[in-house]
Every structure is written in C-alpha cells, then in structure tokens.
Amino acid sequence: MPESTVPEKIDVNELGRSVDPKSLSEEELVGALRDGLAGGGAKDIDPSLFARLVKSTGKGQLEAVMSSEVRRPVLDAIFGRMAEFYSSKGSSAKRQVVHWHVTGAPGGGDDSYQTAMQHGTCEVSEELAEEPRTELSMDGVQFLKVVTNNASPITLFMTRKLKVSGDVGFATALQKMFTIPSA
C-alpha cells in the first residue's frame, strides 16, 4: 500500500486550491480545517477557495466535518465573516432579523445564530435575542453548500431540505443581500 503524499499539516487555502479533498481521509480533512481555523485563522481563508473545497468534497466527508469537533469553529468562521459579504441590497431602515438553525449538532440539537441587518450593516450574534422576520433551518452539509453558493436555497426549500418559517418572501431575497463567494 503506497504511503500518503499528503503533508502532515495542510493549509486550508492550499487544500481548496490544489488538493483533491476526495484523496483525503475524513480525519485528514477535519484536521486540515481544525489547523486552518486555530488561533483565528478563519480571516486568512479565501472564501472562493473554501467554496471550491466544499464543492469538490464528497457528501460523506462534509458530514464527517459537520459531525466532528471542527463543526462549531467552521460555523463560527462563516458567521464571523458574514458581515463582510453583506451587500446591503434591499437594506432597510427597519431592522431585519434572521435566525439560522444548523441542525445535526453532535450530541443532538442545533447550532443557532442571529443576523440583524439594518442601514447597510449586518450584525451576527449567537444569542437569539430578537424576534426574527424569518427563520431558516437546515442540516450542516446543506448549510455549507448554501453559504458557498454550491446549492440553491430555493431548490433546497422545494425539496424540504431547508425549512423556512416566518416571511418566506424575505427568505428568498436573502441570497441577493449577500455577495456569496463561488467556486
């Protein structure tokens, strides 16, 4: 059996740029993300390369990531940078609150976040402190695909992989409010 040619530590940007993630074991992929996100490294990850990584990673591997200890750092990194990608299209003087529920957390339950958009800014919180205009609920793999522009939220909604409560029309407009990096 040939030895793996995968370096011991993989930079997430390099992983998205030039490594076929399907050649990695689930443990190597989780380890690369853990290393890349350690110590605030999320700000150094190129969103387009992360989108490419999600696109080229198998469903089983994404499930492994989202059921591992790196799930929360991945979600925190995505939500931590969400304000950067808020394009303020459709922004309003009225505060628009969205509750995001990413289901399937290890041990059961959801990881939940709140985004509040107003006057061209987007604030993110782990505290669901305000009444939402809409709530979105999906599993971790579908969430990764939506936020990297690798899945259509409308298709996921139609196939019941994305659940929306509250203002469905506003939920469909959300995608236009963010400049979502693509692979």
Short mmCIF file of N, CA and C in Angstrom, two decimals:
data_model
loop_
_atom_site.label_atom_id
_atom_site.label_comp_id
_atom_site.label_asym_id
_atom_site.label_seq_id
_atom_site.Cartn_x
_atom_site.Cartn_y
_atom_site.Cartn_z
N MET A 1 0.85 -1.19 0.00
CA MET A 1 0.00 0.00 0.00
C MET A 1 0.89 1.24 0.00
N PRO A 2 0.74 2.14 -0.97
CA PRO A 2 1.60 3.33 -1.04
C PRO A 2 1.30 4.29 0.11
N GLU A 3 2.36 4.97 0.53
CA GLU A 3 2.19 5.95 1.59
C GLU A 3 1.48 7.17 1.05
N SER A 4 0.76 7.86 1.93
CA SER A 4 0.06 9.07 1.54
C SER A 4 1.06 10.16 1.22
N THR A 5 0.78 10.92 0.16
CA THR A 5 1.64 12.05 -0.20
C THR A 5 1.10 13.35 0.37
N VAL A 6 0.13 13.24 1.25
CA VAL A 6 -0.48 14.41 1.85
C VAL A 6 0.44 14.92 2.97
N PRO A 7 0.78 16.20 2.95
CA PRO A 7 1.62 16.73 4.02
C PRO A 7 0.92 16.60 5.38
N GLU A 8 1.75 16.59 6.43
CA GLU A 8 1.20 16.42 7.77
C GLU A 8 0.23 17.54 8.13
N LYS A 9 0.56 18.76 7.77
CA LYS A 9 -0.32 19.89 8.04
C LYS A 9 -0.68 20.55 6.71
N ILE A 10 -1.98 20.70 6.45
CA ILE A 10 -2.45 21.23 5.18
C ILE A 10 -3.09 22.60 5.41
N ASP A 11 -2.65 23.59 4.67
CA ASP A 11 -3.25 24.91 4.70
C ASP A 11 -4.61 24.82 4.00
N VAL A 12 -5.64 25.41 4.59
CA VAL A 12 -6.98 25.32 4.01
C VAL A 12 -7.03 25.96 2.63
N ASN A 13 -6.34 27.08 2.43
CA ASN A 13 -6.32 27.70 1.10
C ASN A 13 -5.67 26.77 0.08
N GLU A 14 -4.56 26.14 0.46
CA GLU A 14 -3.89 25.20 -0.44
C GLU A 14 -4.79 24.00 -0.72
N LEU A 15 -5.50 23.59 0.29
CA LEU A 15 -6.44 22.47 0.13
C LEU A 15 -7.49 22.82 -0.93
N GLY A 16 -8.05 24.03 -0.84
CA GLY A 16 -9.05 24.47 -1.81
C GLY A 16 -8.47 24.71 -3.19
N ARG A 17 -7.19 25.08 -3.22
CA ARG A 17 -6.55 25.44 -4.49
C ARG A 17 -6.06 24.22 -5.26
N SER A 18 -5.43 23.27 -4.59
CA SER A 18 -4.72 22.26 -5.38
C SER A 18 -4.80 20.82 -4.87
N VAL A 19 -5.51 20.57 -3.80
CA VAL A 19 -5.61 19.21 -3.29
C VAL A 19 -7.01 18.69 -3.57
N ASP A 20 -7.09 17.48 -4.11
CA ASP A 20 -8.39 16.85 -4.30
C ASP A 20 -8.83 16.33 -2.94
N PRO A 21 -9.85 16.96 -2.33
CA PRO A 21 -10.23 16.55 -0.98
C PRO A 21 -10.71 15.10 -0.91
N LYS A 22 -11.13 14.54 -2.05
CA LYS A 22 -11.56 13.15 -2.05
C LYS A 22 -10.39 12.20 -1.85
N SER A 23 -9.15 12.72 -2.03
CA SER A 23 -7.96 11.90 -1.79
C SER A 23 -7.60 11.87 -0.30
N LEU A 24 -8.28 12.68 0.49
CA LEU A 24 -8.01 12.75 1.92
C LEU A 24 -8.97 11.86 2.69
N SER A 25 -8.50 11.37 3.79
CA SER A 25 -9.42 10.66 4.69
C SER A 25 -10.27 11.71 5.40
N GLU A 26 -11.34 11.28 5.99
CA GLU A 26 -12.18 12.20 6.77
C GLU A 26 -11.36 12.84 7.88
N GLU A 27 -10.49 12.07 8.51
CA GLU A 27 -9.67 12.59 9.60
C GLU A 27 -8.70 13.65 9.11
N GLU A 28 -8.11 13.45 7.91
CA GLU A 28 -7.19 14.45 7.36
C GLU A 28 -7.92 15.74 7.02
N LEU A 29 -9.12 15.62 6.47
CA LEU A 29 -9.90 16.81 6.14
C LEU A 29 -10.28 17.57 7.41
N VAL A 30 -10.78 16.87 8.40
CA VAL A 30 -11.14 17.51 9.68
C VAL A 30 -9.90 18.16 10.30
N GLY A 31 -8.78 17.46 10.25
CA GLY A 31 -7.54 18.00 10.81
C GLY A 31 -7.08 19.27 10.09
N ALA A 32 -7.20 19.28 8.76
CA ALA A 32 -6.81 20.47 7.99
C ALA A 32 -7.68 21.66 8.37
N LEU A 33 -8.97 21.44 8.50
CA LEU A 33 -9.87 22.53 8.90
C LEU A 33 -9.58 22.97 10.33
N ARG A 34 -9.33 22.01 11.22
CA ARG A 34 -9.02 22.36 12.62
C ARG A 34 -7.77 23.23 12.66
N ASP A 35 -6.71 22.81 11.94
CA ASP A 35 -5.46 23.57 11.92
C ASP A 35 -5.66 24.95 11.30
N GLY A 36 -6.43 25.01 10.20
CA GLY A 36 -6.64 26.27 9.49
C GLY A 36 -7.44 27.28 10.28
N LEU A 37 -8.32 26.79 11.16
CA LEU A 37 -9.17 27.69 11.93
C LEU A 37 -8.60 28.01 13.31
N ALA A 38 -7.55 27.31 13.69
CA ALA A 38 -6.94 27.53 15.02
C ALA A 38 -6.37 28.93 15.11
N GLY A 39 -6.51 29.53 16.26
CA GLY A 39 -5.91 30.83 16.52
C GLY A 39 -6.43 31.94 15.63
N GLY A 40 -7.68 31.91 15.29
CA GLY A 40 -8.26 32.99 14.49
C GLY A 40 -7.90 32.94 13.03
N GLY A 41 -7.51 31.78 12.53
CA GLY A 41 -7.09 31.65 11.14
C GLY A 41 -8.20 31.81 10.11
N ALA A 42 -9.44 31.89 10.56
CA ALA A 42 -10.57 31.98 9.63
C ALA A 42 -10.45 33.20 8.72
N LYS A 43 -9.93 34.30 9.24
CA LYS A 43 -9.84 35.52 8.43
C LYS A 43 -8.84 35.38 7.30
N ASP A 44 -7.96 34.37 7.38
CA ASP A 44 -6.96 34.14 6.34
C ASP A 44 -7.43 33.18 5.26
N ILE A 45 -8.60 32.57 5.46
CA ILE A 45 -9.10 31.61 4.49
C ILE A 45 -9.82 32.35 3.37
N ASP A 46 -9.40 32.09 2.15
CA ASP A 46 -10.00 32.71 0.98
C ASP A 46 -11.39 32.10 0.77
N PRO A 47 -12.45 32.92 0.81
CA PRO A 47 -13.82 32.38 0.67
C PRO A 47 -14.06 31.63 -0.63
N SER A 48 -13.46 32.07 -1.73
CA SER A 48 -13.63 31.37 -3.01
C SER A 48 -12.97 30.00 -2.98
N LEU A 49 -11.81 29.92 -2.32
CA LEU A 49 -11.13 28.63 -2.20
C LEU A 49 -11.91 27.70 -1.27
N PHE A 50 -12.50 28.27 -0.21
CA PHE A 50 -13.34 27.46 0.67
C PHE A 50 -14.56 26.95 -0.09
N ALA A 51 -15.15 27.79 -0.93
CA ALA A 51 -16.30 27.38 -1.75
C ALA A 51 -15.90 26.24 -2.69
N ARG A 52 -14.72 26.36 -3.28
CA ARG A 52 -14.22 25.29 -4.16
C ARG A 52 -14.01 24.00 -3.37
N LEU A 53 -13.49 24.13 -2.17
CA LEU A 53 -13.28 22.97 -1.31
C LEU A 53 -14.61 22.27 -1.01
N VAL A 54 -15.62 23.04 -0.64
CA VAL A 54 -16.93 22.45 -0.35
C VAL A 54 -17.49 21.78 -1.60
N LYS A 55 -17.33 22.42 -2.75
CA LYS A 55 -17.86 21.87 -4.00
C LYS A 55 -17.22 20.54 -4.36
N SER A 56 -15.93 20.41 -4.11
CA SER A 56 -15.22 19.20 -4.54
C SER A 56 -15.11 18.13 -3.46
N THR A 57 -15.67 18.40 -2.30
CA THR A 57 -15.63 17.44 -1.20
C THR A 57 -16.88 16.57 -1.24
N GLY A 58 -16.70 15.29 -1.01
CA GLY A 58 -17.82 14.35 -1.03
C GLY A 58 -18.77 14.58 0.14
N LYS A 59 -20.02 14.17 -0.06
CA LYS A 59 -21.05 14.35 0.97
C LYS A 59 -20.64 13.68 2.28
N GLY A 60 -20.10 12.48 2.21
CA GLY A 60 -19.67 11.78 3.42
C GLY A 60 -18.61 12.54 4.19
N GLN A 61 -17.68 13.15 3.44
CA GLN A 61 -16.63 13.94 4.09
C GLN A 61 -17.21 15.19 4.74
N LEU A 62 -18.14 15.86 4.04
CA LEU A 62 -18.78 17.04 4.63
C LEU A 62 -19.57 16.65 5.88
N GLU A 63 -20.24 15.51 5.82
CA GLU A 63 -20.96 15.02 7.00
C GLU A 63 -20.00 14.77 8.15
N ALA A 64 -18.82 14.21 7.84
CA ALA A 64 -17.82 13.96 8.88
C ALA A 64 -17.36 15.27 9.51
N VAL A 65 -17.13 16.28 8.68
CA VAL A 65 -16.72 17.60 9.19
C VAL A 65 -17.80 18.15 10.12
N MET A 66 -19.05 18.09 9.65
CA MET A 66 -20.14 18.71 10.41
C MET A 66 -20.60 17.87 11.60
N SER A 67 -20.04 16.70 11.77
CA SER A 67 -20.35 15.91 12.97
C SER A 67 -19.12 15.77 13.87
N SER A 68 -18.08 16.54 13.56
CA SER A 68 -16.84 16.48 14.33
C SER A 68 -16.69 17.71 15.24
N GLU A 69 -15.58 17.74 15.95
CA GLU A 69 -15.29 18.86 16.84
C GLU A 69 -14.98 20.15 16.08
N VAL A 70 -14.78 20.07 14.78
CA VAL A 70 -14.46 21.26 14.00
C VAL A 70 -15.73 21.95 13.47
N ARG A 71 -16.89 21.32 13.66
CA ARG A 71 -18.15 21.90 13.19
C ARG A 71 -18.34 23.32 13.72
N ARG A 72 -18.25 23.50 15.02
CA ARG A 72 -18.51 24.82 15.61
C ARG A 72 -17.49 25.86 15.13
N PRO A 73 -16.18 25.55 15.07
CA PRO A 73 -15.26 26.54 14.51
C PRO A 73 -15.55 26.89 13.05
N VAL A 74 -16.01 25.92 12.25
CA VAL A 74 -16.38 26.20 10.86
C VAL A 74 -17.57 27.16 10.83
N LEU A 75 -18.60 26.85 11.62
CA LEU A 75 -19.78 27.73 11.66
C LEU A 75 -19.43 29.11 12.18
N ASP A 76 -18.63 29.16 13.26
CA ASP A 76 -18.22 30.46 13.80
C ASP A 76 -17.44 31.27 12.76
N ALA A 77 -16.59 30.59 11.98
CA ALA A 77 -15.82 31.28 10.94
C ALA A 77 -16.75 31.85 9.86
N ILE A 78 -17.73 31.06 9.46
CA ILE A 78 -18.66 31.53 8.42
C ILE A 78 -19.48 32.70 8.93
N PHE A 79 -20.09 32.54 10.10
CA PHE A 79 -20.91 33.63 10.63
C PHE A 79 -20.05 34.82 11.03
N GLY A 80 -18.82 34.56 11.46
CA GLY A 80 -17.92 35.64 11.84
C GLY A 80 -17.54 36.55 10.69
N ARG A 81 -17.65 36.03 9.47
CA ARG A 81 -17.30 36.83 8.29
C ARG A 81 -18.52 37.24 7.48
N MET A 82 -19.71 36.88 7.95
CA MET A 82 -20.92 37.15 7.18
C MET A 82 -21.11 38.64 6.90
N ALA A 83 -20.77 39.49 7.86
CA ALA A 83 -20.93 40.94 7.66
C ALA A 83 -20.09 41.44 6.49
N GLU A 84 -18.94 40.81 6.23
CA GLU A 84 -18.09 41.19 5.10
C GLU A 84 -18.80 41.01 3.77
N PHE A 85 -19.69 40.05 3.71
CA PHE A 85 -20.32 39.68 2.45
C PHE A 85 -21.74 40.23 2.31
N TYR A 86 -22.14 41.01 3.28
CA TYR A 86 -23.45 41.64 3.21
C TYR A 86 -23.36 42.78 2.20
N SER A 87 -24.14 42.69 1.15
CA SER A 87 -24.04 43.68 0.07
C SER A 87 -24.99 44.85 0.26
N SER A 88 -25.84 44.79 1.25
CA SER A 88 -26.82 45.81 1.61
C SER A 88 -27.87 46.04 0.54
N LYS A 89 -27.95 45.18 -0.48
CA LYS A 89 -29.05 45.27 -1.45
C LYS A 89 -30.33 44.97 -0.69
N GLY A 90 -31.29 45.78 -0.86
CA GLY A 90 -32.55 45.57 -0.16
C GLY A 90 -32.47 45.96 1.30
N SER A 91 -31.38 46.67 1.68
CA SER A 91 -31.27 47.07 3.08
C SER A 91 -32.37 48.06 3.42
N SER A 92 -32.67 48.09 4.66
CA SER A 92 -33.81 48.87 5.11
C SER A 92 -33.45 49.64 6.36
N ALA A 93 -34.19 50.67 6.62
CA ALA A 93 -34.04 51.38 7.89
C ALA A 93 -34.63 50.52 9.01
N LYS A 94 -35.55 49.64 8.64
CA LYS A 94 -36.15 48.72 9.62
C LYS A 94 -35.20 47.56 9.84
N ARG A 95 -35.02 47.17 11.07
CA ARG A 95 -34.14 46.06 11.43
C ARG A 95 -34.75 44.75 10.95
N GLN A 96 -33.99 44.00 10.15
CA GLN A 96 -34.42 42.72 9.58
C GLN A 96 -33.63 41.60 10.27
N VAL A 97 -34.30 40.79 11.06
CA VAL A 97 -33.62 39.76 11.85
C VAL A 97 -33.91 38.38 11.27
N VAL A 98 -32.85 37.59 11.15
CA VAL A 98 -32.96 36.20 10.68
C VAL A 98 -32.35 35.30 11.74
N HIS A 99 -33.05 34.23 12.06
CA HIS A 99 -32.49 33.19 12.92
C HIS A 99 -32.11 32.01 12.03
N TRP A 100 -30.88 31.57 12.19
CA TRP A 100 -30.34 30.45 11.42
C TRP A 100 -30.21 29.27 12.38
N HIS A 101 -30.73 28.13 12.01
CA HIS A 101 -30.61 26.91 12.81
C HIS A 101 -29.94 25.85 11.95
N VAL A 102 -28.72 25.50 12.33
CA VAL A 102 -27.98 24.46 11.62
C VAL A 102 -28.15 23.19 12.44
N THR A 103 -28.94 22.27 11.90
CA THR A 103 -29.32 21.08 12.65
C THR A 103 -28.22 20.02 12.61
N GLY A 104 -28.38 19.02 13.46
CA GLY A 104 -27.48 17.87 13.44
C GLY A 104 -26.19 18.06 14.21
N ALA A 105 -26.21 18.91 15.22
CA ALA A 105 -25.01 19.10 16.03
C ALA A 105 -24.66 17.80 16.75
N PRO A 106 -23.37 17.52 16.93
CA PRO A 106 -23.00 16.33 17.69
C PRO A 106 -23.70 16.35 19.06
N GLY A 107 -24.27 15.25 19.43
CA GLY A 107 -25.00 15.19 20.70
C GLY A 107 -26.44 15.65 20.56
N GLY A 108 -26.85 15.99 19.35
CA GLY A 108 -28.22 16.43 19.10
C GLY A 108 -28.36 17.93 19.19
N GLY A 109 -29.46 18.41 18.75
CA GLY A 109 -29.73 19.85 18.80
C GLY A 109 -29.22 20.59 17.58
N ASP A 110 -29.26 21.90 17.70
CA ASP A 110 -28.89 22.80 16.62
C ASP A 110 -27.80 23.76 17.09
N ASP A 111 -27.09 24.32 16.13
CA ASP A 111 -26.26 25.49 16.37
C ASP A 111 -27.05 26.64 15.77
N SER A 112 -27.32 27.65 16.58
CA SER A 112 -28.17 28.75 16.13
C SER A 112 -27.43 30.07 16.19
N TYR A 113 -27.74 30.92 15.22
CA TYR A 113 -27.14 32.25 15.10
C TYR A 113 -28.24 33.22 14.70
N GLN A 114 -27.99 34.47 15.01
CA GLN A 114 -28.90 35.53 14.60
C GLN A 114 -28.14 36.53 13.75
N THR A 115 -28.73 36.92 12.62
CA THR A 115 -28.19 38.03 11.85
C THR A 115 -29.25 39.13 11.88
N ALA A 116 -28.78 40.35 12.05
CA ALA A 116 -29.66 41.52 12.06
C ALA A 116 -29.10 42.53 11.07
N MET A 117 -29.90 42.86 10.08
CA MET A 117 -29.48 43.77 9.02
C MET A 117 -30.28 45.05 9.11
N GLN A 118 -29.56 46.18 9.05
CA GLN A 118 -30.21 47.48 9.12
C GLN A 118 -29.23 48.54 8.64
N HIS A 119 -29.73 49.51 7.88
CA HIS A 119 -28.91 50.63 7.39
C HIS A 119 -27.61 50.16 6.74
N GLY A 120 -27.65 49.08 5.97
CA GLY A 120 -26.48 48.62 5.25
C GLY A 120 -25.46 47.86 6.07
N THR A 121 -25.79 47.50 7.30
CA THR A 121 -24.86 46.72 8.12
C THR A 121 -25.51 45.40 8.52
N CYS A 122 -24.68 44.44 8.82
CA CYS A 122 -25.14 43.12 9.25
C CYS A 122 -24.41 42.75 10.53
N GLU A 123 -25.18 42.53 11.58
CA GLU A 123 -24.61 42.12 12.88
C GLU A 123 -24.95 40.65 13.09
N VAL A 124 -23.98 39.91 13.61
CA VAL A 124 -24.16 38.49 13.86
C VAL A 124 -24.01 38.22 15.36
N SER A 125 -24.87 37.37 15.87
CA SER A 125 -24.83 37.02 17.28
C SER A 125 -25.19 35.55 17.45
N GLU A 126 -24.65 34.94 18.48
CA GLU A 126 -25.06 33.58 18.84
C GLU A 126 -26.30 33.61 19.72
N GLU A 127 -26.65 34.78 20.19
CA GLU A 127 -27.83 34.93 21.04
C GLU A 127 -29.03 35.28 20.17
N LEU A 128 -30.08 34.49 20.29
CA LEU A 128 -31.30 34.74 19.53
C LEU A 128 -32.17 35.68 20.35
N ALA A 129 -31.77 36.94 20.38
CA ALA A 129 -32.35 37.90 21.31
C ALA A 129 -33.55 38.66 20.76
N GLU A 130 -33.72 38.67 19.44
CA GLU A 130 -34.77 39.48 18.84
C GLU A 130 -35.76 38.60 18.08
N GLU A 131 -36.95 39.11 17.93
CA GLU A 131 -37.98 38.41 17.15
C GLU A 131 -37.53 38.40 15.69
N PRO A 132 -37.46 37.21 15.06
CA PRO A 132 -36.99 37.15 13.67
C PRO A 132 -38.09 37.45 12.67
N ARG A 133 -37.68 38.02 11.56
CA ARG A 133 -38.61 38.17 10.43
C ARG A 133 -38.78 36.82 9.74
N THR A 134 -37.67 36.05 9.73
CA THR A 134 -37.71 34.70 9.18
C THR A 134 -36.72 33.82 9.91
N GLU A 135 -36.99 32.52 9.89
CA GLU A 135 -36.08 31.53 10.47
C GLU A 135 -35.78 30.49 9.41
N LEU A 136 -34.50 30.13 9.33
CA LEU A 136 -34.05 29.13 8.37
C LEU A 136 -33.46 27.96 9.14
N SER A 137 -33.82 26.77 8.73
CA SER A 137 -33.32 25.57 9.39
C SER A 137 -32.89 24.56 8.34
N MET A 138 -31.64 24.08 8.45
CA MET A 138 -31.11 23.07 7.52
C MET A 138 -29.97 22.34 8.19
N ASP A 139 -29.62 21.16 7.65
CA ASP A 139 -28.51 20.43 8.25
C ASP A 139 -27.18 21.08 7.85
N GLY A 140 -26.12 20.64 8.51
CA GLY A 140 -24.81 21.26 8.32
C GLY A 140 -24.28 21.19 6.91
N VAL A 141 -24.46 20.06 6.23
CA VAL A 141 -23.96 19.91 4.86
C VAL A 141 -24.70 20.88 3.94
N GLN A 142 -26.02 20.95 4.07
CA GLN A 142 -26.79 21.86 3.22
C GLN A 142 -26.41 23.31 3.51
N PHE A 143 -26.17 23.63 4.78
CA PHE A 143 -25.75 24.98 5.14
C PHE A 143 -24.43 25.33 4.44
N LEU A 144 -23.45 24.43 4.52
CA LEU A 144 -22.17 24.69 3.86
C LEU A 144 -22.36 24.92 2.37
N LYS A 145 -23.22 24.14 1.76
CA LYS A 145 -23.44 24.28 0.32
C LYS A 145 -24.14 25.60 -0.01
N VAL A 146 -25.09 26.02 0.81
CA VAL A 146 -25.79 27.28 0.56
C VAL A 146 -24.85 28.47 0.70
N VAL A 147 -24.08 28.51 1.79
CA VAL A 147 -23.23 29.69 2.04
C VAL A 147 -22.02 29.74 1.13
N THR A 148 -21.75 28.67 0.37
CA THR A 148 -20.65 28.71 -0.59
C THR A 148 -21.18 28.71 -2.02
N ASN A 149 -22.48 28.95 -2.17
CA ASN A 149 -23.11 29.04 -3.49
C ASN A 149 -23.03 27.73 -4.27
N ASN A 150 -23.00 26.63 -3.55
CA ASN A 150 -22.95 25.31 -4.17
C ASN A 150 -24.30 24.60 -4.13
N ALA A 151 -25.33 25.28 -3.67
CA ALA A 151 -26.69 24.75 -3.66
C ALA A 151 -27.66 25.92 -3.71
N SER A 152 -28.76 25.69 -4.35
CA SER A 152 -29.79 26.71 -4.45
C SER A 152 -30.72 26.62 -3.25
N PRO A 153 -30.85 27.69 -2.47
CA PRO A 153 -31.77 27.65 -1.34
C PRO A 153 -33.21 27.36 -1.77
N ILE A 154 -33.59 27.84 -2.94
CA ILE A 154 -34.96 27.61 -3.42
C ILE A 154 -35.17 26.12 -3.70
N THR A 155 -34.18 25.48 -4.33
CA THR A 155 -34.27 24.04 -4.57
C THR A 155 -34.32 23.28 -3.25
N LEU A 156 -33.48 23.67 -2.31
CA LEU A 156 -33.49 23.00 -1.00
C LEU A 156 -34.83 23.19 -0.29
N PHE A 157 -35.41 24.37 -0.43
CA PHE A 157 -36.72 24.62 0.16
C PHE A 157 -37.78 23.73 -0.49
N MET A 158 -37.74 23.65 -1.81
CA MET A 158 -38.72 22.85 -2.54
C MET A 158 -38.60 21.36 -2.23
N THR A 159 -37.38 20.92 -1.91
CA THR A 159 -37.15 19.51 -1.59
C THR A 159 -37.17 19.25 -0.08
N ARG A 160 -37.57 20.27 0.68
CA ARG A 160 -37.73 20.19 2.13
C ARG A 160 -36.43 19.94 2.90
N LYS A 161 -35.31 20.30 2.29
CA LYS A 161 -34.03 20.21 2.98
C LYS A 161 -33.71 21.51 3.70
N LEU A 162 -34.44 22.55 3.36
CA LEU A 162 -34.36 23.85 4.01
C LEU A 162 -35.77 24.20 4.47
N LYS A 163 -35.90 24.45 5.75
CA LYS A 163 -37.21 24.82 6.29
C LYS A 163 -37.19 26.31 6.59
N VAL A 164 -38.28 26.96 6.21
CA VAL A 164 -38.41 28.40 6.42
C VAL A 164 -39.67 28.65 7.21
N SER A 165 -39.56 29.46 8.24
CA SER A 165 -40.77 29.91 8.94
C SER A 165 -40.71 31.44 9.00
N GLY A 166 -41.87 32.03 9.06
CA GLY A 166 -41.95 33.48 9.02
C GLY A 166 -42.12 33.94 7.58
N ASP A 167 -41.48 35.03 7.24
CA ASP A 167 -41.62 35.67 5.93
C ASP A 167 -40.82 34.92 4.86
N VAL A 168 -41.49 34.07 4.12
CA VAL A 168 -40.84 33.26 3.08
C VAL A 168 -40.30 34.16 1.96
N GLY A 169 -41.04 35.19 1.59
CA GLY A 169 -40.58 36.12 0.55
C GLY A 169 -39.27 36.78 0.93
N PHE A 170 -39.15 37.20 2.18
CA PHE A 170 -37.90 37.80 2.65
C PHE A 170 -36.78 36.76 2.62
N ALA A 171 -37.09 35.53 3.00
CA ALA A 171 -36.09 34.46 2.98
C ALA A 171 -35.53 34.25 1.58
N THR A 172 -36.40 34.32 0.56
CA THR A 172 -35.92 34.13 -0.81
C THR A 172 -35.06 35.31 -1.27
N ALA A 173 -35.28 36.47 -0.70
CA ALA A 173 -34.48 37.66 -1.06
C ALA A 173 -33.12 37.68 -0.37
N LEU A 174 -32.93 36.88 0.66
CA LEU A 174 -31.68 36.90 1.42
C LEU A 174 -30.46 36.64 0.54
N GLN A 175 -30.58 35.71 -0.38
CA GLN A 175 -29.44 35.36 -1.22
C GLN A 175 -28.92 36.58 -1.98
N LYS A 176 -29.81 37.47 -2.37
CA LYS A 176 -29.40 38.67 -3.11
C LYS A 176 -28.75 39.71 -2.19
N MET A 177 -28.95 39.56 -0.90
CA MET A 177 -28.40 40.53 0.05
C MET A 177 -26.95 40.23 0.41
N PHE A 178 -26.45 39.08 -0.01
CA PHE A 178 -25.09 38.70 0.30
C PHE A 178 -24.34 38.41 -0.98
N THR A 179 -23.09 38.86 -1.05
CA THR A 179 -22.23 38.53 -2.15
C THR A 179 -21.57 37.21 -1.77
N ILE A 180 -22.14 36.12 -2.27
CA ILE A 180 -21.69 34.81 -1.85
C ILE A 180 -20.53 34.36 -2.75
N PRO A 181 -19.37 34.08 -2.14
CA PRO A 181 -18.23 33.60 -2.94
C PRO A 181 -18.58 32.27 -3.62
N SER A 182 -18.10 32.11 -4.83
CA SER A 182 -18.35 30.90 -5.59
C SER A 182 -17.04 30.19 -5.89
N ALA A 183 -17.19 28.90 -6.17
CA ALA A 183 -16.01 28.10 -6.54
C ALA A 183 -15.60 28.42 -7.95
#
